[in-house]
Amino acid sequence: MVAACRVFSLNLLLSEILNRSKAGEEWCHALKVLSVMGRPDDTETVEEAARIGNELRLKELLSEEGFNILETYTLREWNLLHFAMSGGHIKCIDAVLEEAGSMKEQLLTQKDALGFVPFRLALQKGYVEVVLHMEQLKLHEFK
């Protein structure tokens, strides 16, 4: 526990130092991502990519042969759209919808263990930009 606190404190200190310089912004962002994820992108799972908004990794994993777009994850039984909507990640939402193709409606209406469809999560969290985006796509009726 003490070691974990020291690592966390060190990360905060380094972040603060790097934030104060313009050149350190990219390093600071990388440090924050690594401290949250704890592993490099190439081992990030598909649901993690959708949850944190890593569009490039998500697209890479979606393109793998035999990928099941309707698969659910965690005890809450979220599909990838649940994760992307819950985080308000429009580019990830678009990537998942594009991959879904003819299964788009099924993905949009798939309920989690608590009975929520993905769009409901964006509404609950107040992601206005997601709501507007879904309206533009004419997919806002799936709530």
PDB file of C-alpha atoms in Angstrom:
ATOM      1  CA  MET A   1       0.000   0.000   0.000  1.00  0.00           C
ATOM      2  CA  VAL A   2       2.801   2.409   0.929  1.00  0.00           C
ATOM      3  CA  ALA A   3       4.667   1.628  -2.298  1.00  0.00           C
ATOM      4  CA  ALA A   4       1.518   2.267  -4.344  1.00  0.00           C
ATOM      5  CA  CYS A   5       1.053   5.640  -2.614  1.00  0.00           C
ATOM      6  CA  ARG A   6       4.667   6.571  -3.348  1.00  0.00           C
ATOM      7  CA  VAL A   7       4.261   5.693  -7.052  1.00  0.00           C
ATOM      8  CA  PHE A   8       1.019   7.674  -7.216  1.00  0.00           C
ATOM      9  CA  SER A   9       2.673  10.666  -5.468  1.00  0.00           C
ATOM     10  CA  LEU A  10       5.650  10.479  -7.825  1.00  0.00           C
ATOM     11  CA  ASN A  11       3.311  10.428 -10.819  1.00  0.00           C
ATOM     12  CA  LEU A  12       1.488  13.499  -9.504  1.00  0.00           C
ATOM     13  CA  LEU A  13       4.761  15.325  -8.878  1.00  0.00           C
ATOM     14  CA  LEU A  14       6.106  14.503 -12.337  1.00  0.00           C
ATOM     15  CA  SER A  15       2.804  15.527 -13.904  1.00  0.00           C
ATOM     16  CA  GLU A  16       2.915  18.879 -12.126  1.00  0.00           C
ATOM     17  CA  ILE A  17       6.508  19.538 -13.191  1.00  0.00           C
ATOM     18  CA  LEU A  18       5.828  18.546 -16.786  1.00  0.00           C
ATOM     19  CA  ASN A  19       2.588  20.530 -16.920  1.00  0.00           C
ATOM     20  CA  ARG A  20       4.489  23.727 -16.173  1.00  0.00           C
ATOM     21  CA  SER A  21       6.507  23.526 -19.372  1.00  0.00           C
ATOM     22  CA  LYS A  22       5.070  23.597 -22.879  1.00  0.00           C
ATOM     23  CA  ALA A  23       7.489  20.904 -24.081  1.00  0.00           C
ATOM     24  CA  GLY A  24       6.454  18.590 -21.267  1.00  0.00           C
ATOM     25  CA  GLU A  25       2.751  18.433 -22.186  1.00  0.00           C
ATOM     26  CA  GLU A  26       3.102  15.331 -24.383  1.00  0.00           C
ATOM     27  CA  TRP A  27       5.158  13.544 -21.741  1.00  0.00           C
ATOM     28  CA  CYS A  28       2.608  14.482 -19.109  1.00  0.00           C
ATOM     29  CA  HIS A  29      -0.223  13.068 -21.184  1.00  0.00           C
ATOM     30  CA  ALA A  30       1.716   9.846 -21.783  1.00  0.00           C
ATOM     31  CA  LEU A  31       2.466   9.564 -18.069  1.00  0.00           C
ATOM     32  CA  LYS A  32      -1.204  10.028 -17.167  1.00  0.00           C
ATOM     33  CA  VAL A  33      -2.304   7.413 -19.693  1.00  0.00           C
ATOM     34  CA  LEU A  34       0.266   4.913 -18.444  1.00  0.00           C
ATOM     35  CA  SER A  35      -0.615   5.524 -14.807  1.00  0.00           C
ATOM     36  CA  VAL A  36      -4.307   4.943 -15.538  1.00  0.00           C
ATOM     37  CA  MET A  37      -3.882   2.002 -17.858  1.00  0.00           C
ATOM     38  CA  GLY A  38      -0.798   0.393 -16.396  1.00  0.00           C
ATOM     39  CA  ARG A  39       0.059  -1.258 -19.695  1.00  0.00           C
ATOM     40  CA  PRO A  40       1.019  -0.322 -23.252  1.00  0.00           C
ATOM     41  CA  ASP A  41      -1.576   0.078 -26.015  1.00  0.00           C
ATOM     42  CA  ASP A  42      -0.784  -3.218 -27.714  1.00  0.00           C
ATOM     43  CA  THR A  43      -2.129  -5.175 -24.738  1.00  0.00           C
ATOM     44  CA  GLU A  44      -5.193  -3.000 -24.236  1.00  0.00           C
ATOM     45  CA  THR A  45      -8.408  -4.995 -24.573  1.00  0.00           C
ATOM     46  CA  VAL A  46     -11.199  -3.974 -26.916  1.00  0.00           C
ATOM     47  CA  GLU A  47     -13.518  -2.931 -24.100  1.00  0.00           C
ATOM     48  CA  GLU A  48     -10.759  -0.852 -22.469  1.00  0.00           C
ATOM     49  CA  ALA A  49     -10.125   0.899 -25.778  1.00  0.00           C
ATOM     50  CA  ALA A  50     -13.827   1.766 -26.115  1.00  0.00           C
ATOM     51  CA  ARG A  51     -14.050   2.828 -22.457  1.00  0.00           C
ATOM     52  CA  ILE A  52     -11.116   5.273 -22.526  1.00  0.00           C
ATOM     53  CA  GLY A  53     -11.661   6.466 -26.096  1.00  0.00           C
ATOM     54  CA  ASN A  54      -8.612   4.923 -27.791  1.00  0.00           C
ATOM     55  CA  GLU A  55     -10.052   4.998 -31.307  1.00  0.00           C
ATOM     56  CA  LEU A  56      -6.953   3.649 -33.077  1.00  0.00           C
ATOM     57  CA  ARG A  57      -6.609   0.612 -30.819  1.00  0.00           C
ATOM     58  CA  LEU A  58     -10.360   0.001 -30.971  1.00  0.00           C
ATOM     59  CA  LYS A  59     -10.340  -0.004 -34.780  1.00  0.00           C
ATOM     60  CA  GLU A  60      -7.335  -2.324 -34.799  1.00  0.00           C
ATOM     61  CA  LEU A  61      -9.096  -4.833 -32.554  1.00  0.00           C
ATOM     62  CA  LEU A  62     -12.435  -4.532 -34.367  1.00  0.00           C
ATOM     63  CA  SER A  63     -10.747  -5.462 -37.627  1.00  0.00           C
ATOM     64  CA  GLU A  64      -9.441  -8.776 -36.301  1.00  0.00           C
ATOM     65  CA  GLU A  65     -10.892 -11.791 -38.071  1.00  0.00           C
ATOM     66  CA  GLY A  66     -13.785 -13.457 -36.288  1.00  0.00           C
ATOM     67  CA  PHE A  67     -14.515 -10.520 -33.979  1.00  0.00           C
ATOM     68  CA  ASN A  68     -18.061 -10.654 -32.538  1.00  0.00           C
ATOM     69  CA  ILE A  69     -19.449  -7.100 -32.374  1.00  0.00           C
ATOM     70  CA  LEU A  70     -22.385  -8.231 -30.196  1.00  0.00           C
ATOM     71  CA  GLU A  71     -20.205  -9.762 -27.465  1.00  0.00           C
ATOM     72  CA  THR A  72     -20.798  -8.460 -23.947  1.00  0.00           C
ATOM     73  CA  TYR A  73     -18.236  -7.803 -21.213  1.00  0.00           C
ATOM     74  CA  THR A  74     -18.193  -7.514 -17.413  1.00  0.00           C
ATOM     75  CA  LEU A  75     -20.929  -8.480 -14.982  1.00  0.00           C
ATOM     76  CA  ARG A  76     -22.975  -5.559 -16.249  1.00  0.00           C
ATOM     77  CA  GLU A  77     -23.056  -7.217 -19.703  1.00  0.00           C
ATOM     78  CA  TRP A  78     -22.022  -4.109 -21.648  1.00  0.00           C
ATOM     79  CA  ASN A  79     -21.312  -4.285 -25.348  1.00  0.00           C
ATOM     80  CA  LEU A  80     -18.700  -1.985 -26.888  1.00  0.00           C
ATOM     81  CA  LEU A  81     -21.292   0.675 -27.573  1.00  0.00           C
ATOM     82  CA  HIS A  82     -22.176   0.782 -23.856  1.00  0.00           C
ATOM     83  CA  PHE A  83     -18.508   1.493 -23.050  1.00  0.00           C
ATOM     84  CA  ALA A  84     -18.085   4.149 -25.749  1.00  0.00           C
ATOM     85  CA  MET A  85     -21.389   5.896 -24.923  1.00  0.00           C
ATOM     86  CA  SER A  86     -20.665   5.797 -21.193  1.00  0.00           C
ATOM     87  CA  GLY A  87     -17.401   7.628 -21.852  1.00  0.00           C
ATOM     88  CA  GLY A  88     -18.854  10.046 -24.400  1.00  0.00           C
ATOM     89  CA  HIS A  89     -16.331   8.985 -27.059  1.00  0.00           C
ATOM     90  CA  ILE A  90     -17.945   9.928 -30.389  1.00  0.00           C
ATOM     91  CA  LYS A  91     -15.145   8.577 -32.593  1.00  0.00           C
ATOM     92  CA  CYS A  92     -15.299   5.211 -30.813  1.00  0.00           C
ATOM     93  CA  ILE A  93     -19.091   5.189 -31.097  1.00  0.00           C
ATOM     94  CA  ASP A  94     -18.753   5.761 -34.852  1.00  0.00           C
ATOM     95  CA  ALA A  95     -16.115   3.017 -35.166  1.00  0.00           C
ATOM     96  CA  VAL A  96     -18.326   0.487 -33.370  1.00  0.00           C
ATOM     97  CA  LEU A  97     -21.407   1.453 -35.397  1.00  0.00           C
ATOM     98  CA  GLU A  98     -19.447   1.217 -38.636  1.00  0.00           C
ATOM     99  CA  GLU A  99     -18.172  -2.240 -37.722  1.00  0.00           C
ATOM    100  CA  ALA A 100     -21.683  -3.347 -36.709  1.00  0.00           C
ATOM    101  CA  GLY A 101     -22.993  -2.895 -40.260  1.00  0.00           C
ATOM    102  CA  SER A 102     -26.303  -4.736 -40.582  1.00  0.00           C
ATOM    103  CA  MET A 103     -26.263  -5.540 -36.842  1.00  0.00           C
ATOM    104  CA  LYS A 104     -26.345  -1.844 -35.898  1.00  0.00           C
ATOM    105  CA  GLU A 105     -29.951  -1.884 -34.662  1.00  0.00           C
ATOM    106  CA  GLN A 106     -29.343  -5.025 -32.618  1.00  0.00           C
ATOM    107  CA  LEU A 107     -26.283  -3.412 -31.029  1.00  0.00           C
ATOM    108  CA  LEU A 108     -28.167  -0.190 -30.259  1.00  0.00           C
ATOM    109  CA  THR A 109     -31.072  -2.034 -28.625  1.00  0.00           C
ATOM    110  CA  GLN A 110     -28.988  -4.583 -26.699  1.00  0.00           C
ATOM    111  CA  LYS A 111     -29.740  -4.072 -22.996  1.00  0.00           C
ATOM    112  CA  ASP A 112     -27.219  -4.512 -20.224  1.00  0.00           C
ATOM    113  CA  ALA A 113     -27.861  -6.452 -17.003  1.00  0.00           C
ATOM    114  CA  LEU A 114     -29.727  -3.446 -15.573  1.00  0.00           C
ATOM    115  CA  GLY A 115     -31.912  -3.020 -18.648  1.00  0.00           C
ATOM    116  CA  PHE A 116     -30.122  -0.009 -20.168  1.00  0.00           C
ATOM    117  CA  VAL A 117     -29.451   0.376 -23.889  1.00  0.00           C
ATOM    118  CA  PRO A 118     -26.157   2.129 -24.755  1.00  0.00           C
ATOM    119  CA  PHE A 119     -27.735   5.496 -25.661  1.00  0.00           C
ATOM    120  CA  ARG A 120     -29.349   5.713 -22.209  1.00  0.00           C
ATOM    121  CA  LEU A 121     -25.865   5.827 -20.630  1.00  0.00           C
ATOM    122  CA  ALA A 122     -24.913   8.897 -22.675  1.00  0.00           C
ATOM    123  CA  LEU A 123     -28.181  10.555 -21.672  1.00  0.00           C
ATOM    124  CA  GLN A 124     -27.629   9.771 -17.982  1.00  0.00           C
ATOM    125  CA  LYS A 125     -24.131  11.207 -18.010  1.00  0.00           C
ATOM    126  CA  GLY A 126     -25.254  14.345 -19.831  1.00  0.00           C
ATOM    127  CA  TYR A 127     -23.130  13.930 -22.946  1.00  0.00           C
ATOM    128  CA  VAL A 128     -24.968  16.502 -25.047  1.00  0.00           C
ATOM    129  CA  GLU A 129     -22.491  16.162 -27.918  1.00  0.00           C
ATOM    130  CA  VAL A 130     -23.215  12.414 -28.124  1.00  0.00           C
ATOM    131  CA  VAL A 131     -26.959  13.035 -28.068  1.00  0.00           C
ATOM    132  CA  LEU A 132     -26.661  15.611 -30.865  1.00  0.00           C
ATOM    133  CA  HIS A 133     -24.395  13.304 -32.852  1.00  0.00           C
ATOM    134  CA  MET A 134     -26.855  10.428 -32.554  1.00  0.00           C
ATOM    135  CA  GLU A 135     -29.657  12.747 -33.670  1.00  0.00           C
ATOM    136  CA  GLN A 136     -27.612  13.699 -36.743  1.00  0.00           C
ATOM    137  CA  LEU A 137     -27.173  10.011 -37.526  1.00  0.00           C
ATOM    138  CA  LYS A 138     -30.925   9.500 -36.986  1.00  0.00           C
ATOM    139  CA  LEU A 139     -30.143   6.929 -34.296  1.00  0.00           C
ATOM    140  CA  HIS A 140     -31.525   8.795 -31.277  1.00  0.00           C
ATOM    141  CA  GLU A 141     -34.738   6.771 -31.132  1.00  0.00           C
ATOM    142  CA  PHE A 142     -32.854   3.877 -29.516  1.00  0.00           C
ATOM    143  CA  LYS A 143     -33.127   5.161 -25.969  1.00  0.00           C
TER     144      LYS A 143
END
